[in-house]
Every structure is written in C-alpha cells, then in structure tokens.
XYZ file of C-alpha atoms in Angstrom:
592
model
C 118.937 362.955 -67.459
C 116.294 360.661 -68.787
C 112.976 362.307 -69.654
C 110.142 360.083 -70.528
C 109.009 360.368 -74.179
C 105.306 360.417 -73.175
C 104.223 361.861 -76.589
C 106.096 359.152 -78.433
C 104.708 356.344 -76.184
C 101.178 357.552 -76.457
C 101.479 357.847 -80.297
C 102.684 354.295 -80.602
C 100.105 352.872 -78.208
C 97.230 354.694 -80.100
C 98.243 354.776 -83.794
C 100.494 351.864 -84.179
C 99.625 349.143 -81.659
C 95.790 349.859 -81.968
C 94.761 351.203 -78.589
C 92.565 354.045 -80.113
C 90.634 351.682 -82.409
C 90.123 349.386 -79.478
C 88.742 352.319 -77.359
C 86.513 353.246 -80.351
C 85.215 349.815 -80.926
C 84.124 349.601 -77.090
C 86.581 346.867 -76.347
C 88.092 348.537 -73.347
C 85.017 349.680 -71.188
C 85.110 353.369 -70.160
C 88.776 354.007 -71.027
C 89.112 357.171 -72.950
C 92.028 358.838 -74.749
C 91.953 361.638 -72.072
C 92.559 359.139 -69.312
C 95.132 357.252 -71.301
C 97.143 360.681 -71.648
C 96.597 361.512 -67.971
C 98.051 358.181 -66.849
C 100.971 358.234 -69.083
C 101.715 361.852 -68.306
C 101.946 361.185 -64.700
C 103.950 357.888 -65.028
C 106.336 359.787 -67.219
C 106.731 362.475 -64.467
C 107.263 360.019 -61.809
C 109.909 358.019 -63.819
C 111.776 361.282 -64.825
C 111.658 363.060 -61.512
C 111.616 360.334 -58.867
C 113.144 357.212 -60.323
C 115.699 358.323 -62.769
C 117.531 360.539 -60.057
C 118.186 357.453 -57.908
C 119.542 355.171 -60.816
C 123.089 356.073 -60.374
C 122.951 355.658 -56.451
C 121.513 352.208 -57.039
C 124.310 351.291 -59.439
C 127.091 352.522 -57.255
C 125.876 351.436 -53.926
C 124.115 348.120 -54.994
C 122.186 345.859 -52.663
C 123.981 344.650 -49.699
C 123.575 341.522 -47.295
C 124.237 342.717 -43.865
C 123.648 340.388 -40.781
C 121.030 338.440 -42.803
C 119.214 341.473 -44.038
C 119.361 342.895 -47.441
C 119.940 346.493 -47.563
C 118.866 348.349 -50.741
C 120.371 351.677 -52.018
C 119.777 354.965 -50.326
C 116.364 356.376 -51.022
C 114.974 353.173 -52.676
C 112.760 352.280 -49.835
C 110.982 355.719 -49.899
C 110.931 355.598 -53.642
C 109.150 352.274 -53.614
C 106.587 353.325 -51.099
C 105.715 356.424 -53.213
C 105.538 354.198 -56.232
C 103.186 351.760 -54.648
C 101.073 354.635 -52.879
C 100.573 356.198 -56.481
C 98.717 353.004 -57.386
C 101.180 351.861 -60.217
C 101.306 348.258 -58.939
C 97.579 347.768 -59.429
C 97.100 349.116 -62.995
C 96.010 345.831 -64.656
C 95.122 343.823 -61.642
C 91.469 342.537 -61.085
C 89.197 345.079 -59.447
C 88.037 342.265 -57.196
C 91.297 342.683 -55.272
C 91.843 346.526 -55.467
C 93.168 346.694 -58.892
C 92.190 349.157 -61.652
C 91.463 346.559 -64.382
C 93.170 348.739 -67.074
C 94.574 347.358 -70.313
C 97.918 345.452 -70.360
C 99.112 348.068 -72.984
C 99.101 350.754 -70.340
C 101.056 348.658 -67.898
C 103.745 347.837 -70.403
C 104.058 351.542 -71.356
C 104.514 352.452 -67.656
C 107.022 349.511 -67.258
C 108.951 351.033 -70.110
C 109.328 354.445 -68.289
C 110.181 352.670 -64.907
C 113.032 350.683 -66.509
C 114.432 353.741 -68.465
C 114.558 355.416 -65.032
C 116.206 352.549 -63.240
C 116.113 348.860 -64.347
C 117.396 347.734 -61.129
C 114.545 349.304 -59.305
C 111.836 348.377 -61.700
C 112.643 344.681 -61.481
C 111.037 344.338 -57.980
C 107.580 345.567 -59.128
C 107.711 343.574 -62.298
C 108.096 340.289 -60.437
C 105.261 341.272 -58.106
C 102.941 341.986 -61.118
C 103.772 338.526 -62.328
C 103.092 336.754 -59.042
C 99.763 338.624 -58.902
C 98.874 337.194 -62.263
C 99.599 333.690 -61.414
C 97.826 333.640 -58.134
C 94.749 335.329 -59.689
C 94.835 332.765 -62.446
C 95.399 329.636 -60.450
C 95.129 330.260 -56.684
C 92.296 329.009 -54.630
C 89.740 331.612 -53.446
C 91.205 331.358 -49.885
C 94.691 332.208 -51.155
C 93.362 335.085 -53.416
C 91.455 336.550 -50.528
C 94.411 336.372 -48.127
C 97.173 337.541 -50.222
C 96.010 339.382 -53.373
C 94.925 342.600 -51.815
C 98.260 343.401 -50.229
C 100.177 342.190 -53.301
C 97.952 344.218 -55.656
C 98.524 347.434 -53.631
C 102.168 346.851 -53.481
C 102.273 346.511 -49.598
C 103.737 343.125 -50.205
C 106.085 342.200 -53.074
C 106.290 338.778 -54.825
C 108.867 336.616 -56.423
C 109.287 333.678 -58.843
C 111.591 330.888 -57.706
C 112.542 328.434 -60.582
C 116.288 328.163 -61.131
C 118.652 325.755 -59.038
C 122.344 325.516 -59.374
C 122.003 322.410 -61.571
C 118.654 323.242 -63.168
C 118.476 326.416 -65.336
C 116.237 326.148 -68.466
C 115.600 322.327 -67.843
C 113.391 322.552 -64.875
C 112.679 318.688 -65.170
C 115.922 317.940 -63.165
C 115.155 320.283 -60.447
C 115.609 318.865 -56.725
C 113.542 321.328 -54.524
C 111.046 319.042 -52.831
C 107.632 319.430 -51.133
C 106.158 317.286 -48.363
C 102.314 316.958 -47.636
C 101.071 317.680 -44.185
C 97.636 316.634 -42.639
C 96.378 320.163 -42.396
C 96.420 320.771 -46.128
C 99.794 322.659 -46.134
C 103.152 321.561 -47.558
C 106.688 321.726 -46.388
C 109.218 323.152 -48.762
C 112.824 322.257 -48.863
C 115.673 323.310 -51.405
C 117.865 325.933 -52.758
C 116.774 328.462 -55.598
C 119.380 330.771 -57.168
C 119.014 334.115 -59.169
C 115.867 335.064 -57.140
C 115.199 338.697 -58.061
C 114.209 340.654 -54.945
C 114.117 337.427 -53.047
C 114.982 339.387 -49.704
C 114.655 342.944 -48.721
C 113.045 345.172 -45.859
C 111.036 347.472 -47.940
C 107.790 345.641 -47.518
C 106.521 343.816 -44.428
C 106.249 340.624 -46.259
C 107.440 338.900 -49.481
C 105.336 336.355 -51.150
C 107.434 333.601 -52.909
C 106.071 331.353 -55.728
C 108.319 328.279 -55.524
C 108.591 325.323 -57.884
C 109.191 321.921 -55.978
C 108.509 318.286 -56.478
C 106.461 315.999 -54.388
C 107.798 312.535 -53.380
C 105.546 310.686 -55.564
C 105.631 313.071 -58.686
C 106.173 311.726 -62.044
C 109.641 312.386 -63.460
C 110.570 315.452 -65.569
C 108.517 318.642 -65.880
C 105.308 316.631 -65.597
C 105.940 316.272 -61.818
C 106.515 319.960 -60.719
C 103.970 321.666 -58.475
C 103.895 325.347 -57.473
C 103.565 326.682 -53.983
C 102.970 329.921 -52.375
C 105.577 330.436 -49.604
C 105.423 333.790 -47.558
C 108.496 335.168 -45.831
C 106.229 335.641 -42.848
C 103.138 333.639 -42.151
C 99.940 335.461 -42.306
C 97.305 335.139 -39.590
C 93.672 334.534 -40.342
C 92.929 338.200 -39.694
C 95.537 339.239 -42.089
C 98.148 340.361 -39.600
C 101.871 339.236 -39.917
C 102.721 336.048 -38.056
C 105.902 334.218 -37.393
C 108.994 334.080 -39.625
C 108.718 331.264 -42.167
C 111.758 328.796 -42.644
C 113.455 330.436 -45.578
C 116.219 333.007 -45.953
C 118.608 334.743 -48.346
C 122.071 332.794 -48.145
C 123.846 335.293 -50.455
C 123.603 337.960 -53.069
C 124.993 337.491 -56.587
C 127.742 339.907 -57.677
C 126.567 341.016 -60.981
C 127.741 342.837 -64.222
C 124.773 345.122 -63.991
C 121.417 345.942 -62.310
C 123.401 346.287 -59.053
C 120.536 347.829 -56.965
C 118.403 344.865 -57.633
C 118.998 342.089 -55.003
C 119.581 338.885 -56.788
C 119.443 336.268 -54.160
C 120.270 332.719 -53.355
C 117.382 331.478 -51.244
C 117.381 328.582 -48.780
C 114.254 326.836 -47.949
C 113.576 324.489 -45.081
C 116.975 324.250 -43.388
C 115.574 324.695 -39.895
C 116.824 328.293 -39.459
C 113.414 329.356 -38.423
C 110.288 327.860 -36.804
C 109.974 324.720 -34.644
C 110.167 322.301 -37.374
C 112.377 322.241 -40.482
C 110.631 323.087 -43.810
C 109.141 326.256 -45.231
C 105.321 326.176 -44.906
C 103.628 326.631 -48.345
C 100.394 326.384 -49.939
C 99.673 324.635 -53.398
C 98.777 326.813 -56.235
C 96.723 324.978 -58.820
C 96.932 321.323 -58.890
C 99.669 318.985 -57.856
C 102.208 318.177 -60.631
C 100.669 321.047 -62.755
C 102.827 323.702 -61.316
C 104.826 324.490 -64.569
C 101.568 325.523 -66.414
C 100.713 327.855 -63.518
C 104.128 329.290 -63.503
C 104.097 329.986 -67.295
C 101.146 332.433 -66.736
C 103.733 334.427 -64.917
C 106.672 333.707 -67.171
C 104.686 334.648 -70.402
C 103.884 338.136 -69.032
C 107.438 338.478 -67.649
C 108.838 337.739 -71.021
C 107.087 340.770 -72.472
C 108.023 342.795 -69.413
C 111.755 341.973 -70.115
C 111.100 343.070 -73.671
C 110.043 346.347 -72.247
C 113.398 346.510 -70.413
C 115.241 346.341 -73.809
C 112.887 349.212 -75.132
C 113.699 351.095 -72.007
C 117.397 350.624 -72.168
C 117.208 351.578 -75.902
C 115.397 354.918 -75.058
C 117.584 356.012 -72.161
C 120.804 355.163 -73.942
C 119.751 357.042 -77.074
C 118.632 360.083 -75.117
C 122.139 360.173 -73.385
C 123.997 359.601 -76.706
C 122.059 362.342 -78.503
C 122.573 364.953 -75.744
C 126.298 364.110 -75.658
C 126.744 364.313 -79.356
C 125.024 367.707 -79.467
C 127.304 369.018 -76.726
C 130.581 367.373 -77.572
C 132.765 369.255 -80.300
C 135.399 367.573 -82.455
C 136.871 368.583 -85.721
C 134.892 370.013 -88.585
C 132.143 367.962 -90.159
C 131.565 368.222 -93.883
C 129.527 371.354 -94.695
C 130.084 372.915 -91.305
C 129.863 376.686 -91.492
C 129.996 377.626 -87.811
C 132.920 378.915 -85.984
C 135.218 376.474 -84.327
C 134.840 372.732 -84.101
C 131.469 371.221 -84.943
C 129.252 369.134 -82.542
C 129.942 365.558 -83.308
C 126.382 365.011 -84.093
C 127.155 366.758 -87.508
C 129.515 364.099 -88.411
C 127.979 361.486 -90.808
C 129.107 358.388 -88.818
C 127.912 359.621 -85.607
C 124.557 360.581 -87.183
C 124.310 357.171 -88.635
C 124.833 355.696 -85.175
C 122.222 357.884 -83.522
C 119.501 357.269 -86.190
C 120.193 353.540 -85.953
C 119.659 353.762 -82.275
C 116.409 355.743 -82.740
C 115.196 353.219 -85.329
C 115.812 350.196 -83.239
C 114.228 351.882 -80.198
C 110.997 352.672 -81.855
C 110.754 349.587 -83.835
C 111.254 347.444 -80.605
C 108.668 349.694 -78.787
C 106.059 349.073 -81.407
C 106.570 345.290 -81.476
C 106.094 345.011 -77.769
C 103.116 347.391 -77.676
C 101.434 345.388 -80.501
C 102.077 342.157 -78.322
C 100.403 343.849 -75.432
C 97.550 344.834 -77.656
C 97.076 341.292 -78.661
C 97.040 340.084 -75.142
C 94.427 342.643 -74.235
C 92.283 341.757 -77.163
C 92.370 338.088 -76.282
C 90.862 339.054 -72.959
C 87.918 341.170 -74.491
C 86.853 338.712 -77.062
C 85.153 335.324 -77.391
C 85.396 332.318 -79.644
C 87.332 332.477 -82.733
C 88.212 336.092 -82.285
C 89.623 335.283 -78.803
C 91.655 332.482 -80.242
C 92.907 334.645 -82.948
C 94.275 337.122 -80.612
C 95.742 334.609 -78.145
C 97.627 333.102 -81.015
C 98.850 336.649 -81.936
C 100.118 337.284 -78.569
C 101.826 333.738 -78.466
C 103.383 334.431 -81.845
C 104.770 337.936 -80.840
C 105.884 337.171 -77.376
C 109.261 335.448 -78.231
C 109.962 338.154 -80.916
C 109.172 341.047 -78.395
C 111.315 339.441 -75.854
C 114.364 338.702 -77.914
C 114.440 341.512 -80.662
C 113.863 344.262 -78.059
C 116.354 342.806 -75.625
C 119.056 342.311 -78.433
C 118.276 345.865 -79.445
C 118.879 347.055 -75.823
C 122.351 345.610 -75.906
C 123.125 346.908 -79.368
C 121.819 350.523 -78.829
C 123.705 350.764 -75.434
C 126.888 349.715 -77.198
C 126.340 352.304 -79.816
C 125.708 354.798 -77.037
C 129.180 354.014 -75.619
C 130.683 354.263 -79.060
C 129.065 357.713 -79.618
C 130.650 358.962 -76.299
C 134.077 357.631 -77.648
C 136.616 357.242 -74.832
C 134.354 358.824 -72.310
C 131.707 356.012 -72.787
C 134.324 353.728 -71.358
C 134.599 355.915 -68.243
C 131.850 355.017 -65.638
C 131.360 358.629 -64.592
C 129.355 359.376 -67.914
C 126.780 356.742 -67.183
C 126.788 355.358 -70.599
C 128.434 352.105 -69.512
C 125.654 351.442 -66.933
C 123.138 351.090 -69.653
C 125.008 348.471 -71.476
C 125.912 346.649 -68.181
C 122.284 346.596 -67.144
C 121.027 345.552 -70.573
C 123.228 342.345 -70.857
C 121.114 340.393 -68.583
C 117.932 340.960 -70.514
C 118.656 338.550 -73.451
C 119.564 335.853 -70.810
C 116.754 335.618 -68.171
C 113.203 334.594 -68.634
C 114.317 332.167 -71.178
C 117.422 332.839 -73.186
C 116.878 334.464 -76.632
C 117.908 331.240 -78.153
C 115.310 329.564 -76.226
C 112.795 332.113 -77.386
C 113.830 331.386 -80.942
C 113.272 327.634 -80.550
C 109.821 328.400 -79.124
C 108.980 330.629 -81.982
C 109.872 328.187 -84.647
C 108.847 324.873 -83.185
C 105.617 326.013 -81.320
C 104.399 329.441 -82.562
C 104.814 329.180 -86.330
C 102.782 325.859 -86.545
C 99.714 327.476 -84.704
C 96.550 326.883 -86.731
C 98.707 324.771 -89.061
C 100.804 327.814 -90.076
C 97.733 329.756 -91.041
C 98.000 332.280 -88.357
C 101.550 333.409 -89.364
C 100.465 333.436 -93.011
C 97.489 335.664 -92.207
C 99.812 338.048 -90.201
C 102.244 338.549 -93.064
C 99.204 339.343 -95.217
C 98.281 342.022 -92.762
C 101.854 343.353 -92.846
C 101.781 343.566 -96.661
C 98.686 345.737 -96.390
C 100.679 348.406 -94.654
C 103.269 348.165 -97.371
C 100.554 348.629 -99.972
C 99.457 351.657 -98.283
C 102.876 353.078 -98.334
C 103.032 352.621 -101.989
C 99.614 354.004 -102.537
C 100.298 357.135 -100.331
C 102.869 358.565 -103.004
C 104.582 360.387 -100.148
C 107.923 361.464 -101.489
C 109.675 361.172 -98.231
C 109.263 357.426 -98.232
C 111.906 356.988 -100.826
C 112.456 353.300 -101.564
C 110.532 352.190 -98.469
C 107.806 350.311 -100.179
C 110.291 348.286 -102.363
C 112.584 347.479 -99.341
C 109.833 346.535 -97.201
C 108.237 344.263 -99.878
C 111.527 342.468 -100.213
C 111.702 341.995 -96.401
C 108.398 340.469 -96.226
C 109.109 338.324 -99.084
C 112.223 337.007 -97.099
C 109.972 336.568 -94.175
C 107.310 334.644 -96.056
C 109.782 332.456 -97.940
C 111.745 331.656 -94.663
C 108.707 330.877 -92.815
C 107.461 328.373 -95.415
C 110.845 326.737 -95.441
C 110.837 326.288 -91.633
C 107.389 324.850 -91.667
C 108.306 322.514 -94.403
C 111.251 321.339 -92.356
C 108.998 320.735 -89.193
C 106.547 318.939 -91.367
C 109.300 316.572 -92.765
C 110.434 315.816 -89.258
C 113.735 317.770 -89.827
C 113.563 319.753 -86.484
C 117.379 320.140 -86.202
C 117.693 322.039 -89.458
C 114.780 324.400 -88.492
C 116.369 324.971 -85.075
C 119.838 325.765 -86.683
C 118.222 328.744 -88.232
C 115.780 329.773 -85.432
C 117.924 332.659 -84.152
C 118.498 334.387 -87.411
C 114.770 333.760 -88.389
C 113.691 335.501 -85.124
C 115.993 338.615 -86.023
C 114.698 338.591 -89.464
C 111.065 338.717 -88.141
C 111.919 341.566 -85.821
C 113.679 343.572 -88.543
C 110.741 343.100 -90.998
C 108.323 344.107 -88.163
C 110.333 347.263 -87.446
C 110.294 348.423 -90.975
C 106.407 347.951 -91.161
C 105.490 349.402 -87.913
C 107.701 352.457 -88.602
C 105.916 352.826 -91.805
C 102.681 352.553 -90.153
C 103.485 355.172 -87.712
C 104.532 357.517 -90.552
C 101.315 356.943 -92.402
C 99.209 357.675 -89.332
C 100.997 360.833 -88.350
C 99.286 363.505 -90.370
C 99.577 366.249 -87.839
C 102.698 365.788 -85.665
C 106.189 365.477 -87.131
C 105.285 363.196 -90.181
C 108.412 364.319 -91.816
C 110.525 363.110 -88.981
C 108.660 359.665 -89.043
C 109.118 359.403 -92.860
C 112.831 360.172 -92.555
C 113.397 357.489 -89.744
C 111.303 354.894 -91.594
C 113.079 355.578 -94.786
C 116.505 355.216 -93.054
C 115.584 351.944 -91.446
C 114.105 350.596 -94.833
C 117.156 351.605 -96.686
C 119.906 351.008 -94.252
C 118.815 348.253 -91.817
C 116.083 346.054 -93.251
C 118.223 344.859 -96.192
C 119.862 342.445 -93.566
C 116.705 340.230 -93.950
C 118.143 338.758 -97.168
C 121.356 337.628 -95.728
C 119.381 336.308 -92.621
C 117.093 334.245 -95.044
C 120.235 332.681 -96.516
C 121.643 331.745 -93.101
C 118.350 330.033 -92.177
C 117.652 328.321 -95.386
C 121.297 327.152 -96.200
C 123.227 327.299 -92.951
C 122.112 324.184 -91.218
C 124.636 321.933 -93.154
C 127.737 324.002 -92.404
C 126.855 324.397 -88.781
C 126.445 320.485 -88.404
C 129.870 320.198 -90.006
C 131.379 322.937 -87.771
C 130.196 321.150 -84.672
C 133.176 318.855 -85.123
C 135.285 321.705 -83.929
C 134.293 321.010 -80.397
C 134.319 317.246 -80.511
C-alpha cells in the first residue's frame, strides 16, 4: 500500500527547489517551515489513508454512464467531499474568493500525493484548480463573484473543453460555435471529446470552460473564444437554476485511469431548455480565448508532470516491497538460509535504483519549476521576467521528462515483479496503464519538445538558457570542491553532461537563427530528454550536498549511481540531435 514520502517531499521542496530560501528572504509572506511541515504531513496522511485504499476499487469498477448519469466508483463521492472539506482545493487560490493563497510549490507537492494515491481520482480536482486559475486571471468581476467561491471551495468542479474529433492539437480547425445574444450571453453549439470529469453527480454543479468560434471570427487560432458554460444555470442569489443545454453523450473506454470519467460532451442540441444552445458567458475578450485557456493549460502541464512523479513513487514503493518479500535463487554473496530475496540480485537492484533515481530527479525538476512560478508572482521588473522565463523553460521539461519517467518506472516495476507483474491482482500493471496517458494529454511530449526548442530556448535571445546552464555548473563545482568520497566520478560525469547540454543548445539556437527549423525539430525530443537527464544528475547532487544531517550517504549513493549509470546517455542524445536530421529526412521516404 502506498505511503506518502512526506520527509522526502519536504526535503526536496526546501533544500533542492528553494522553498526554505524563499521563506528566509521574505518572499512568501508569513509562511514558515512549521506550517509547510504541517500541511505536507496532513496531505500525506489523507493520501495514504483515504485516497490510496480506494484506488483499486476505482480501477476495477470504473466510471459508468447509467440513464444519462455518470456513476463514479464506490466511495469516491464521500472521498471527494472529505477532500474538499479539508480545504485541499483552495491551497493556492486567491484569498479574495476563499482561497488560502499558499505557494504553488505546496500545491504540486500535494498533487503528487493525491495522484500516487489514485491518479483517476486526482484528475477531477486538478481540472477544477486549472479552471479556477483561468477564471481568476481572465473572468469579469461578475463571473468571479458568482462562480469562484464555490469552485475554490470544491463545492463545484470545473473542466477544460478543447478537443474535438477532428481537432486535437490543432485547435485552429475546431468547429464548435458560439452565437451572441442581446442580453450579453452566448449560445454554444458543438461536440467536445476527452473531457475529464465532464459529467458526474458528486457536486451540485460543474463549470465547463469551452472553446468555440463566433460567426465572424478570424480563421485559425486567432478566432477562438473562451466561454464559461455551467451544467446548471446559477441564479442571482447563487442558488442552482435550470439545467443548461449540455450533456454527456458517452464515456471513453480507456487503457487506464478507469475511475476518471472521460466524456464526450454535446453542447446545444436542444435536449434541455426552451431553446437549443447551451448558455455561456465570455471569458476575456472575443477571439482571445486561446490565450485565456493557456493560463489553465500551462498549470495543467506541470500538474501532469506531477502525475508522472506520482506514478514513479507509487510504482517504486510497490516494487521495492515485492523485491524484499519475494525469494528466488541465491544472490552472489548471500549467506542466509534458503533462497535470497530478489532485491539481493544485482539486476533487480539495478532496476530499483534506476526507478529511485528517476523518481527523485523528476520530483526535483517539477518542484524547481513550481518554485520559479512562485517567484515570478512575488517579484517585479527584471526579476519577475527572469523567473517567468525560468518557469516557461522548465514547464515542457517537467511535463515530458517526468511523464516519460512514469511510464519507464512503471514498466520496470512490472519487470521487477516478473510474471506476477503481468497479473492484474498484484496492482503493478495498473500503474503502467494509468501512466501511459500522461505523455499524451495536455500536449504530447513531442509538442512539448517543439515548444521547448522553438519558443523557450530563444527567450532573451538564448541568454536565459545560457545563464541557467551556468547556475547548474556551480552545483557541479560545489560537488568537486566538497571532496566527499561518496560522490565517486559524479563531478566529471555531470561536467560531461552539462557540456553535452551546452553544445547541443548552441547548435539548436544556430539552426533556428539560420532558418533551419526542420533540423532543430528533428532533434527536439532527444534534446528534451538530454536536458532532463542533465537536470536529474545536478539536482540529485544538490540534494546530497544539502543533506548534512539526514541520510547523506544514501543521497550520495543515489547521485553517484545516476551519474555513473544513467547520465552518460546525454552523449548519445547529443549525437542524435546534431547528426540525426539528415538520416531522419532520408528515412521518411519509407512511408511515402
């Protein structure tokens, strides 16, 4: 059974990501280490004791559509209400609407624990938090006053409606339409697919954020608007009114996250109300909806990265426990009676330590990204721009590296279980099935790579990424200066990985400057992995340097393993980026 690693989470937040320094510098108001510890401890308890025990039920029962109503797995309705009553939905929301105004770092740490407990359950709250962010940033004062208090409290949930059957990542060809009405409202018509928690009976209302196109809108993405469309209309006194003209047509049958209802939504077909068309209200300006939605999507991308971290942690815990309990053969040097636990066998140990390194590396990358977001909100001028660029640079890496790690670690978890890993009853397979969606949604990892290379590397004419690499080198210099024997060859290996990162970055920037975007994009995905591996090595080293009092030897050993076993891949990835474009272009003829 999953047990939230509260101490590890707190250590990474404070000493690797930078939370303690931000508190000491007065950047985060009255927040203290003691309050951080109390929040994390209770979040960990709830995730371990309340969420995790219902994960298997959610996987086996799944969400069901019965007579037009979505039925969630047994116990999930009470679980959600207890979660909302605990105030977890409001951690980072504005105090103006009942939120707690806490740093984003604490929320992503809590999200890790909810998702380790049950990714299917945690998806609903994640979408609500994103919807709150979008309405807070772009909604009118009237919309904020009417909808945010109950969305922040968790009394109402929220969704994000982008995708259509013919329009996935290319939203410019979407067909959902909006028609203006004289009273200032809009009527929404269309079909949306893959809508997470688009319908359920857990809360009395669901607030949908829907992208649609006005009749006179410009073509492409420049002509998309964003609308707030509630399941039930809300009266002026805040009470629930008539059913709006929208409904769930069907649920997707998925590889994993079975408990999460993934809906096909129909807007405006006349099923409800006196007039066809779902009633909606504009968020932001007409034809500027994509920019509003990206407020939600950027936060969602980091949240999806946390899903990768969460699966890594849960799968690793299960695999380690199994490897300690399962006996098979006699490992080299085994002196005990009978067969040895398989954790004593070198290849099993290799798999488990790899899982641990990828888990902690992914966690650090995501927490550092959240720290940059927080700092961008607590700074002005050039400092705010610096942190905003850092968050922008790290978001695609956090989303992609952590979710790829989730798939890899879950797969290694199955391998550790051997044949029993392929049997559903052990639970190892569920982590892989759940993990496999994360590299796909909220922008596939290939899209993240394209964003990283074409939009994020050129920030400040490439000087932000150059400055970041310089900061990373300072950690390696500190490793070398420490003279700690446990580091082994870590400094030299990290130096090499950062040289690979630096050389590849400059090559990509030169290709973009020369107008050779095709060559740069051909190497975008291997570059993204190279970046993530280099960060993993550096942040594991930073953690080892910081941990003077609690288990430094363990952190040194993990860092050394990663440096001497995993990070060397950056050299091969560099070669793929710099020299792979021509062979890819030639090989494309295979599919002509």
